[in-house]
mmCIF file of C-alpha atoms in Angstrom:
data_model
loop_
_atom_site.group_PDB
_atom_site.id
_atom_site.type_symbol
_atom_site.label_atom_id
_atom_site.label_comp_id
_atom_site.label_asym_id
_atom_site.label_seq_id
_atom_site.Cartn_x
_atom_site.Cartn_y
_atom_site.Cartn_z
ATOM 1 C CA MET I 227 0.013 0.128 0.055
ATOM 2 C CA ASP I 228 1.145 3.720 -0.765
ATOM 3 C CA GLU I 229 1.970 5.575 2.588
ATOM 4 C CA GLU I 230 0.139 8.369 1.433
ATOM 5 C CA LYS I 231 -3.071 6.318 2.040
ATOM 6 C CA VAL I 232 -2.385 5.937 5.811
ATOM 7 C CA LEU I 233 -5.071 8.199 7.458
ATOM 8 C CA ILE I 234 -3.768 7.627 10.801
ATOM 9 C CA GLN I 235 -1.040 5.010 12.723
ATOM 10 C CA ILE I 236 -1.369 4.402 16.248
ATOM 11 C CA GLY I 237 1.500 2.052 17.598
ATOM 12 C CA ASP I 238 1.402 -0.884 15.684
ATOM 13 C CA VAL I 239 -2.124 -0.220 14.204
ATOM 14 C CA ARG I 240 -3.053 1.901 11.022
ATOM 15 C CA ILE I 241 -6.010 2.928 9.235
ATOM 16 C CA MET I 242 -5.838 3.196 5.434
ATOM 17 C CA LYS I 243 -7.970 5.167 2.870
ATOM 18 C CA VAL I 244 -9.280 2.454 0.300
ATOM 19 C CA ASP I 245 -11.480 4.381 -1.572
ATOM 20 C CA ASP I 246 -14.409 7.004 -1.103
ATOM 21 C CA LYS I 247 -16.482 4.508 0.970
ATOM 22 C CA ASN I 248 -14.065 2.335 2.826
ATOM 23 C CA VAL I 249 -11.360 2.426 5.142
ATOM 24 C CA MET I 250 -9.086 -0.545 6.269
ATOM 25 C CA LEU I 251 -7.686 -1.395 9.498
ATOM 26 C CA GLU I 252 -4.175 -3.138 9.892
ATOM 27 C CA ARG I 253 -1.833 -4.417 12.495
ATOM 28 C CA ASN I 254 1.923 -4.745 12.226
ATOM 29 C CA GLU I 255 2.383 -8.527 13.550
ATOM 30 C CA TRP I 256 5.201 -10.894 13.894
ATOM 31 C CA THR I 257 4.662 -13.848 11.707
ATOM 32 C CA ILE I 258 7.208 -16.850 10.829
ATOM 33 C CA ASN I 259 7.883 -17.550 7.370
ATOM 34 C CA PRO I 260 7.197 -21.339 7.174
ATOM 35 C CA LYS I 261 10.010 -21.915 4.482
ATOM 36 C CA THR I 262 12.867 -20.185 5.965
ATOM 37 C CA LYS I 263 11.428 -20.175 9.923
ATOM 38 C CA ARG I 264 12.619 -16.710 10.155
ATOM 39 C CA GLU I 265 10.494 -14.039 12.118
ATOM 40 C CA LYS I 266 9.632 -10.900 10.348
ATOM 41 C CA ARG I 267 6.921 -8.072 10.705
ATOM 42 C CA VAL I 268 3.955 -7.999 8.291
ATOM 43 C CA TRP I 269 0.977 -5.495 8.283
ATOM 44 C CA ARG I 270 -1.887 -7.826 8.726
ATOM 45 C CA PHE I 271 -5.316 -7.085 7.716
ATOM 46 C CA LYS I 272 -7.958 -6.561 10.555
ATOM 47 C CA GLY I 273 -11.060 -5.305 8.645
ATOM 48 C CA PHE I 274 -12.990 -3.003 6.489
ATOM 49 C CA TYR I 275 -14.932 -0.090 7.694
ATOM 50 C CA ALA I 276 -17.418 2.287 6.070
ATOM 51 C CA THR I 277 -16.166 5.347 8.260
ATOM 52 C CA PHE I 278 -13.064 6.572 9.935
ATOM 53 C CA SER I 279 -14.901 6.353 13.246
ATOM 54 C CA LYS I 280 -16.059 2.803 13.086
ATOM 55 C CA ALA I 281 -12.157 2.154 12.341
ATOM 56 C CA LEU I 282 -11.435 3.759 15.721
ATOM 57 C CA GLN I 283 -13.899 1.981 17.614
ATOM 58 C CA ALA I 284 -12.651 -1.228 15.988
ATOM 59 C CA ILE I 285 -9.046 -0.447 17.400
ATOM 60 C CA VAL I 286 -10.757 -0.134 20.959
ATOM 61 C CA THR I 287 -13.200 -3.171 20.925
ATOM 62 C CA LYS I 288 -11.019 -5.552 19.389
ATOM 63 C CA GLU I 289 -8.114 -4.523 21.785
ATOM 64 C CA LEU I 290 -5.493 -3.880 18.979
ATOM 65 C CA LEU I 291 -3.255 -1.951 20.834
ATOM 66 C CA ILE I 292 -2.966 -4.205 23.671
ATOM 67 C CA ASN I 293 -0.049 -6.719 24.313
ATOM 68 C CA GLU I 294 -1.687 -9.969 25.051
ATOM 69 C CA ASN I 295 1.844 -11.424 25.981
ATOM 70 C CA SER I 296 2.260 -9.104 28.902
ATOM 71 C CA LEU I 297 -1.358 -9.713 30.503
ATOM 72 C CA ASP I 298 -1.075 -11.367 33.910
ATOM 73 C CA SER I 299 -3.750 -10.039 35.727
ATOM 74 C CA LEU I 300 -7.359 -8.145 35.700
ATOM 75 C CA LYS I 301 -5.401 -5.004 36.766
ATOM 76 C CA SER I 302 -2.768 -5.182 34.040
ATOM 77 C CA HIS I 303 -5.286 -5.660 31.427
ATOM 78 C CA LEU I 304 -7.546 -2.633 32.824
ATOM 79 C CA LYS I 305 -4.237 -0.523 32.769
ATOM 80 C CA GLN I 306 -3.452 -1.651 29.234
ATOM 81 C CA VAL I 307 -7.013 -0.695 28.100
ATOM 82 C CA GLU I 308 -6.830 2.604 29.685
ATOM 83 C CA GLU I 309 -3.386 3.211 28.106
ATOM 84 C CA SER I 310 -4.789 1.950 24.903
ATOM 85 C CA ASN I 311 -8.010 4.403 24.907
ATOM 86 C CA GLN I 312 -5.495 7.237 25.732
ATOM 87 C CA LYS I 313 -3.219 6.412 22.687
ATOM 88 C CA VAL I 314 -6.348 6.607 20.520
ATOM 89 C CA LEU I 315 -7.320 10.103 21.953
ATOM 90 C CA ASP I 316 -3.762 11.299 21.762
ATOM 91 C CA ALA I 317 -3.561 10.526 18.420
ATOM 92 C CA LEU I 318 -6.816 12.318 17.330
ATOM 93 C CA GLU I 319 -5.794 15.440 19.151
ATOM 94 C CA GLY I 320 -2.376 15.319 17.615
#
């Protein structure tokens, strides 16, 4: 995808303009190449949305900014949810 189509990037998540009626949500994730067994980061598709605001809602509801590997308690999960929400708000203000 062309960089000029990126509407906003928040951490490892970005919203891309597809056309006049759709935006696309992607997350940069680690993957393993099955042939070479090497790890690399790739942009993975997370969904199409009719509006920018629906894509932002999906970032929050799908918890795409939360690091699941570092969750060890309800308290740490709630803390990451608060941080995730703040990142989205900060990106909109900036």
